[in-house]
Amino acid sequence: MRTTSGTSGTSGTSGSTSTTTAWPGLDRVPGGARTAVSSAVARRLFVAAIDRLPVTVHLEGDDGRTVGLGGPAMTVHRPDELFARLGRDGLIGFGEAYLTRAWETDDLTAFLTVLAAHVADLVPEPLQRLRRLVLRGRPRRHRTTQDRTRDLIAHHYDLSNDLFRLFLDDTLTYSSAWFDGDREGDLHQAQERKIERLLDQAHVGPGTRVLEIGTGWGELAIRAAARGATVRTITLSVEQQALARQRIADAGHGGAVRVDLCDYREVDGEYDAVLSVEMIEAVGHEYWATYFRTLDRVLAPGGRAAIQAILMPHDRMLATRGSYTWINKYIFPGGFLPSAQAIDEVTARHTRLRVVDRLAFGPDYAETLRRWDDAFWDRRDEVLALGFDETFLRMWHFYLCYSRAGFAAGYLDVQQLTLSRED
């Protein structure tokens, strides 16, 4: 978040939690009688969970107590704050306690990877049945309705083109690269490889009419046009539209590519190929059928759709559907990940489209995120110079490590899915 008066956030590892109004909710530790009860419960559940995990947690102020089976270490400087936030807001509070420096770790990804590997059993099974009673529901303003989606997209993608330039490679591709077995390879080449495979799967070539749902900063459209295709690419981000148009023009393809501000539900026309890279995650589970019906509706006879999607296990998807998470609050409001099974079921029930090819490369996303986080952290002074503050630095670092942990643990996957119409 940008501030107009220097930095907000916290300073020191165990000092105050003072923040500016730029970060409402972080400036005050939860209190009151109800919080005291929920905090005590959170403390017991947290210690019981950690005692079963291969991590080490030092609780300062609790007689220097250390829990866990040994492994990546976490130091809790202010246990009362951590458990108050956990008790009131669950995993949102856990992430917020990191933002306020109530806890620290020397290797954030390693610690979060252990948690991600055990996410299904962190809470005892009998208590999981009470999940819907304690999880905070998604705010109405985060529903991905047609009149709200543009604002939800802007929350993330309109932050600053210059911010994304600092940690992405020169293709400005903000989705997983495909290293094809060589994770020591060049990120730029791996991003090109990912895009070219999608274009191959959709049979994009000279004269192909292409629709791209989710422009990004224009790299896929540029590469499709370089193959001789005509492209309509749609986005809801004003910042992305402006830079994508510039990059497309600079590449000499302005006459072959249209970049429109348009919701996928409003798209018209007929296309030989429909492509969409990591956009379904922003659709919302209530609208997955609408999304795939749109692909089916605009795809020409004999055409193919190729999408890249981040996926989660089906049972966890069902258990967390409708919940409100730290990622929703701070990074992607309205976002929710599908499962591979959910996509198969939705397309079978609502469209004539069927998945005919599938490439899974989740570990490649962990490597992509590692490189993004390294680049971001190495250039943190430049991030601050753009007007972002110290709390934003910690938030973005937590987001990248949190995401990387999901892929490193195998909890999350990313797949390229090719769909064709069933006759």
XYZ file of C-alpha atoms in Angstrom:
423
model
C 0.000 0.000 0.000
C 1.319 3.441 -0.845
C 1.486 6.108 1.820
C 1.926 9.829 1.493
C 3.925 10.312 4.659
C 6.890 7.993 4.489
C 6.459 4.499 5.820
C 3.880 2.844 7.937
C 4.121 -0.537 9.572
C 6.294 -1.527 12.471
C 9.890 -1.225 13.471
C 12.085 -3.551 15.454
C 11.499 -7.213 16.182
C 9.682 -6.820 19.458
C 8.643 -3.195 19.652
C 5.233 -1.573 19.355
C 2.666 -2.423 16.713
C 2.053 1.190 15.723
C 0.932 1.680 12.139
C -0.612 4.498 10.183
C -4.201 4.426 9.021
C -2.903 3.007 5.739
C -3.230 -0.434 7.349
C -6.479 -0.496 9.314
C -6.724 -3.518 11.589
C -2.991 -3.768 12.198
C -2.751 -0.795 14.540
C -4.677 -2.433 17.353
C -4.303 -5.839 18.993
C -7.699 -7.508 19.512
C -8.967 -7.308 23.091
C -11.985 -7.871 25.281
C -13.553 -10.809 27.116
C -14.460 -12.777 23.999
C -10.951 -12.336 22.623
C -9.476 -13.610 25.894
C -11.429 -16.843 25.524
C -10.694 -17.305 21.805
C -7.030 -16.430 22.410
C -6.717 -19.136 25.058
C -8.283 -21.676 22.706
C -5.998 -20.560 19.867
C -2.950 -20.933 22.098
C -3.858 -24.518 23.023
C -4.623 -25.502 19.422
C -1.468 -23.823 18.115
C 0.849 -25.511 20.624
C -0.837 -28.886 20.101
C -0.460 -28.566 16.316
C 3.163 -27.392 16.425
C 4.128 -30.190 18.812
C 3.260 -32.661 16.018
C 5.189 -30.844 13.247
C 8.854 -30.858 12.144
C 9.371 -27.192 13.065
C 10.744 -25.273 16.037
C 8.781 -22.426 17.626
C 10.259 -20.254 20.383
C 7.635 -18.463 22.465
C 9.208 -15.432 24.104
C 7.441 -14.306 27.252
C 6.109 -17.817 27.914
C 9.111 -18.685 30.077
C 11.092 -19.094 26.887
C 9.065 -22.148 25.939
C 10.041 -24.017 22.775
C 7.653 -26.372 20.988
C 7.816 -28.538 17.867
C 9.750 -31.579 16.688
C 12.654 -29.568 15.309
C 13.063 -27.999 11.884
C 12.515 -24.534 10.358
C 12.392 -22.067 13.255
C 9.862 -19.382 14.140
C 10.317 -16.920 16.996
C 7.180 -15.430 18.536
C 8.155 -12.102 20.103
C 4.660 -11.260 21.302
C 2.705 -14.471 21.976
C -0.291 -12.634 23.433
C -0.705 -10.685 20.210
C -0.264 -13.732 17.975
C -2.876 -15.761 19.847
C -5.287 -12.838 20.078
C -5.112 -12.416 16.315
C -5.326 -16.165 15.712
C -8.269 -16.472 18.053
C -10.228 -13.713 16.384
C -9.275 -14.170 12.736
C -7.650 -17.584 12.320
C -5.055 -17.757 9.552
C -5.764 -14.143 8.582
C -4.582 -13.209 12.069
C -1.532 -15.452 11.691
C -0.495 -13.539 8.570
C -1.278 -10.186 10.154
C 0.916 -11.050 13.132
C 3.770 -11.477 10.664
C 3.032 -8.044 9.198
C 3.258 -6.465 12.660
C 6.427 -8.429 13.474
C 4.791 -10.291 16.354
C 6.658 -13.279 14.928
C 9.662 -13.778 12.684
C 11.504 -16.585 10.964
C 14.839 -16.822 9.193
C 13.311 -18.924 6.394
C 9.697 -17.958 5.810
C 9.173 -20.299 2.866
C 10.575 -23.342 4.679
C 8.371 -22.744 7.709
C 5.243 -22.126 5.651
C 5.972 -25.183 3.501
C 5.732 -27.424 6.563
C 2.411 -25.814 7.490
C 1.129 -26.220 3.927
C 2.063 -29.907 3.905
C -0.065 -30.448 7.032
C -2.828 -27.913 6.421
C -5.583 -30.545 6.382
C -4.797 -31.787 9.892
C -3.562 -28.700 11.749
C -6.918 -28.616 13.534
C -8.159 -31.864 15.155
C -10.762 -33.627 13.030
C -13.656 -33.236 15.524
C -13.135 -29.461 15.539
C -13.013 -29.312 11.742
C -16.745 -30.015 11.742
C -17.177 -26.608 13.394
C -15.197 -24.930 10.607
C -18.094 -23.012 9.113
C -19.012 -21.621 12.521
C -15.608 -20.027 13.090
C -14.384 -19.151 9.589
C -15.145 -15.651 8.457
C -17.312 -15.549 5.369
C -16.367 -13.579 2.287
C -17.586 -9.972 2.361
C -20.371 -9.196 -0.086
C -18.166 -6.586 -1.749
C -15.759 -9.391 -2.749
C -18.304 -11.262 -4.834
C -17.126 -11.319 -8.448
C -20.330 -9.911 -9.898
C -20.102 -8.051 -13.175
C -20.428 -4.656 -11.492
C -17.729 -5.371 -8.894
C -15.091 -7.373 -10.738
C -13.253 -4.388 -12.226
C -12.635 -2.917 -8.767
C -11.483 -6.289 -7.435
C -9.026 -6.700 -10.307
C -7.762 -3.126 -9.892
C -6.955 -3.815 -6.221
C -4.044 -5.981 -7.345
C -3.165 -5.356 -10.974
C -3.440 -1.570 -10.892
C -0.977 -1.221 -8.008
C 1.817 -0.042 -10.303
C 3.287 -1.308 -13.543
C 6.661 -0.175 -12.226
C 6.282 -2.424 -9.180
C 5.743 -5.512 -11.315
C 8.666 -4.563 -13.572
C 10.964 -4.818 -10.543
C 10.555 -8.549 -10.029
C 9.193 -10.039 -13.275
C 11.409 -11.007 -16.200
C 11.467 -8.999 -19.429
C 8.347 -10.729 -20.781
C 6.409 -9.213 -17.848
C 4.691 -12.576 -17.477
C 2.925 -12.870 -14.109
C 2.160 -16.590 -14.119
C 4.121 -19.785 -13.748
C 6.992 -20.475 -16.081
C 7.502 -23.969 -17.496
C 11.099 -25.126 -17.045
C 10.457 -28.506 -18.706
C 12.721 -30.419 -16.341
C 15.472 -27.802 -16.099
C 14.725 -25.635 -13.047
C 18.230 -24.219 -13.213
C 17.335 -22.730 -16.591
C 16.661 -19.163 -17.600
C 13.337 -17.737 -16.346
C 12.758 -15.682 -19.485
C 13.141 -18.734 -21.697
C 10.895 -20.770 -19.412
C 8.172 -18.130 -19.711
C 8.502 -18.137 -23.485
C 8.306 -21.938 -23.470
C 5.088 -21.843 -21.419
C 3.436 -19.393 -23.809
C 4.535 -21.191 -26.958
C 3.164 -24.470 -25.649
C -0.239 -22.893 -25.028
C -0.249 -21.455 -28.534
C 0.722 -24.840 -29.949
C -2.046 -26.572 -28.004
C -4.621 -24.125 -29.365
C -3.246 -24.554 -32.917
C -2.489 -20.840 -33.298
C -0.954 -19.972 -36.656
C -1.382 -17.702 -39.688
C -4.946 -16.418 -39.944
C -6.091 -17.821 -36.590
C -8.672 -15.694 -34.810
C -7.572 -15.582 -31.166
C -9.386 -14.427 -28.054
C -7.307 -14.007 -24.910
C -9.185 -13.651 -21.620
C -6.848 -11.809 -19.256
C -4.258 -9.723 -21.108
C -1.553 -9.422 -18.492
C 1.047 -7.130 -20.026
C 0.599 -8.441 -23.540
C 3.279 -11.089 -24.069
C 0.944 -13.874 -25.192
C -0.852 -11.541 -27.613
C 2.502 -10.449 -29.059
C 3.591 -14.038 -29.629
C 0.252 -15.029 -31.143
C 0.443 -12.078 -33.544
C 4.023 -13.030 -34.439
C 2.602 -16.350 -35.671
C 0.275 -14.477 -38.022
C -2.861 -14.557 -35.855
C -5.308 -11.722 -35.287
C -5.907 -11.223 -31.594
C -8.532 -9.692 -29.357
C -7.309 -9.642 -25.779
C -9.463 -8.420 -22.885
C -8.588 -7.115 -19.438
C -10.203 -5.196 -16.586
C -6.981 -3.486 -15.534
C -6.491 0.041 -16.854
C -2.774 -0.084 -15.989
C -2.272 -3.366 -17.828
C -4.228 -2.205 -20.856
C -2.054 0.894 -21.249
C 1.262 -0.923 -20.967
C 0.118 -3.902 -23.049
C -0.910 -1.590 -25.882
C 2.470 0.108 -25.712
C 4.410 -3.174 -25.702
C 2.321 -4.577 -28.570
C 2.862 -1.437 -30.638
C 6.599 -1.447 -29.873
C 6.747 -5.067 -31.083
C 5.165 -4.005 -34.385
C 1.846 -5.837 -33.931
C -0.503 -2.948 -33.212
C -2.508 -3.657 -36.366
C -3.105 -7.309 -35.465
C -4.044 -6.965 -31.775
C -6.918 -5.238 -29.970
C -6.648 -4.703 -26.222
C -10.102 -4.039 -24.789
C -11.367 -3.220 -21.321
C -14.053 -5.858 -21.175
C -15.519 -8.395 -18.774
C -15.332 -11.961 -20.078
C -19.107 -12.209 -19.734
C -19.566 -9.434 -22.313
C -17.282 -10.804 -25.004
C -18.758 -11.421 -28.472
C -17.607 -12.798 -31.786
C -16.287 -16.175 -32.934
C -12.699 -17.363 -32.464
C -10.617 -20.300 -33.591
C -8.620 -20.269 -30.366
C -9.422 -19.036 -26.866
C -6.557 -18.666 -24.402
C -6.584 -17.716 -20.744
C -3.624 -17.827 -18.376
C -4.277 -17.960 -14.623
C -7.450 -15.937 -14.908
C -9.987 -18.524 -13.724
C -8.644 -18.021 -10.186
C -10.281 -14.567 -10.162
C -13.648 -15.751 -11.492
C -15.135 -16.988 -8.221
C -16.664 -20.452 -7.848
C -20.186 -19.102 -8.384
C -19.217 -18.097 -11.934
C -17.111 -21.020 -13.142
C -20.027 -22.276 -15.225
C -20.441 -18.810 -16.754
C -16.730 -18.662 -17.567
C -16.686 -22.014 -19.365
C -20.004 -21.351 -21.103
C -18.391 -18.184 -22.475
C -15.487 -20.214 -23.879
C -17.940 -22.669 -25.409
C -20.129 -19.899 -26.846
C -17.372 -17.991 -28.671
C -15.311 -20.953 -29.865
C -15.675 -21.603 -33.595
C -16.407 -25.124 -34.858
C -13.206 -27.135 -34.665
C -11.589 -24.561 -32.378
C -9.656 -25.229 -29.207
C -9.294 -23.502 -25.854
C -6.083 -23.613 -23.828
C -5.976 -22.348 -20.276
C -3.436 -22.322 -17.479
C -4.919 -22.711 -14.007
C -3.745 -22.915 -10.411
C -5.490 -25.843 -8.747
C -6.076 -27.112 -5.235
C -7.188 -30.559 -3.977
C -10.891 -31.175 -4.461
C -11.625 -31.992 -0.823
C -9.907 -28.816 0.374
C -11.725 -26.805 -2.264
C -15.057 -28.071 -0.953
C -14.026 -27.436 2.656
C -12.892 -23.849 2.057
C -15.417 -22.701 -0.542
C -16.943 -19.413 0.560
C -14.267 -18.748 3.193
C -12.345 -15.489 3.534
C -8.563 -15.803 3.667
C -5.474 -13.677 4.177
C -4.884 -13.816 0.415
C -8.430 -12.521 -0.192
C -8.016 -9.681 2.301
C -4.603 -8.462 1.214
C -3.832 -9.728 -2.292
C -6.687 -11.112 -4.415
C -10.148 -10.077 -3.206
C -12.733 -12.382 -4.703
C -10.200 -15.020 -5.745
C -10.732 -18.752 -5.260
C -8.896 -21.750 -6.711
C -10.701 -24.572 -8.503
C -9.741 -28.232 -8.447
C -9.101 -30.336 -11.534
C -12.214 -32.344 -10.670
C -14.307 -29.193 -10.388
C -13.266 -28.078 -13.876
C -14.118 -31.490 -15.312
C -17.504 -31.475 -13.583
C -18.416 -27.901 -14.552
C -17.471 -28.344 -18.209
C -19.331 -31.673 -18.412
C -22.456 -30.250 -16.808
C -22.648 -26.855 -18.506
C -20.743 -27.027 -21.814
C -19.744 -29.222 -24.716
C -16.073 -28.676 -23.851
C -13.892 -31.518 -22.614
C -10.277 -31.571 -21.429
C -8.228 -33.408 -24.063
C -4.715 -32.626 -22.821
C -3.275 -31.834 -19.413
C 0.231 -30.747 -18.348
C 0.939 -30.459 -14.607
C 4.035 -28.549 -13.460
C 3.437 -27.380 -9.890
C 7.119 -27.579 -8.815
C 7.922 -25.121 -11.620
C 5.664 -22.570 -9.941
C 7.589 -22.960 -6.690
C 10.763 -22.146 -8.627
C 9.103 -19.232 -10.447
C 7.957 -17.762 -7.136
C 11.404 -18.220 -5.607
C 12.913 -16.132 -8.358
C 10.221 -13.467 -8.093
C 10.688 -13.201 -4.339
C 14.469 -13.020 -4.613
C 14.199 -10.253 -7.208
C 11.582 -8.382 -5.180
C 13.584 -8.536 -1.964
C 16.828 -7.558 -3.688
C 15.089 -4.428 -5.021
C 13.127 -3.492 -1.912
C 14.737 -0.038 -1.783
C 13.316 0.633 -5.247
C 9.901 -0.580 -4.058
C 10.044 1.953 -1.222
C 11.109 4.640 -3.707
C 7.874 3.990 -5.638
C 5.931 5.079 -2.541
C 5.185 1.703 -0.969
C 5.949 1.215 2.715
C 7.677 -1.304 4.974
C 4.442 -3.086 5.787
C 3.808 -3.549 2.070
C 7.272 -5.090 1.727
C 6.460 -7.661 4.401
C 3.001 -8.269 2.949
C 4.321 -8.925 -0.557
C 7.159 -11.100 0.732
C 4.679 -13.117 2.805
C 2.383 -13.475 -0.231
C 5.162 -14.779 -2.484
C 6.528 -17.165 0.161
C 3.036 -18.320 1.181
C 2.254 -19.119 -2.451
C 5.598 -20.808 -3.053
C 5.076 -22.971 0.038
C 1.788 -24.266 -1.359
C 3.480 -25.512 -4.519
C 6.608 -26.763 -2.758
C 4.438 -28.855 -0.407
C 2.401 -30.255 -3.297
C -0.768 -28.740 -1.849
C -1.183 -26.557 -4.954
C -0.627 -27.439 -8.592
C -0.605 -25.538 -11.859
C -1.777 -27.133 -15.099
C -2.184 -26.277 -18.744
C -5.514 -27.655 -19.900
C -6.502 -28.006 -23.547
C -10.224 -28.203 -24.276
C -12.086 -29.055 -27.440
C -15.780 -29.285 -28.133
C -17.438 -32.679 -27.889
C -19.519 -33.386 -30.983
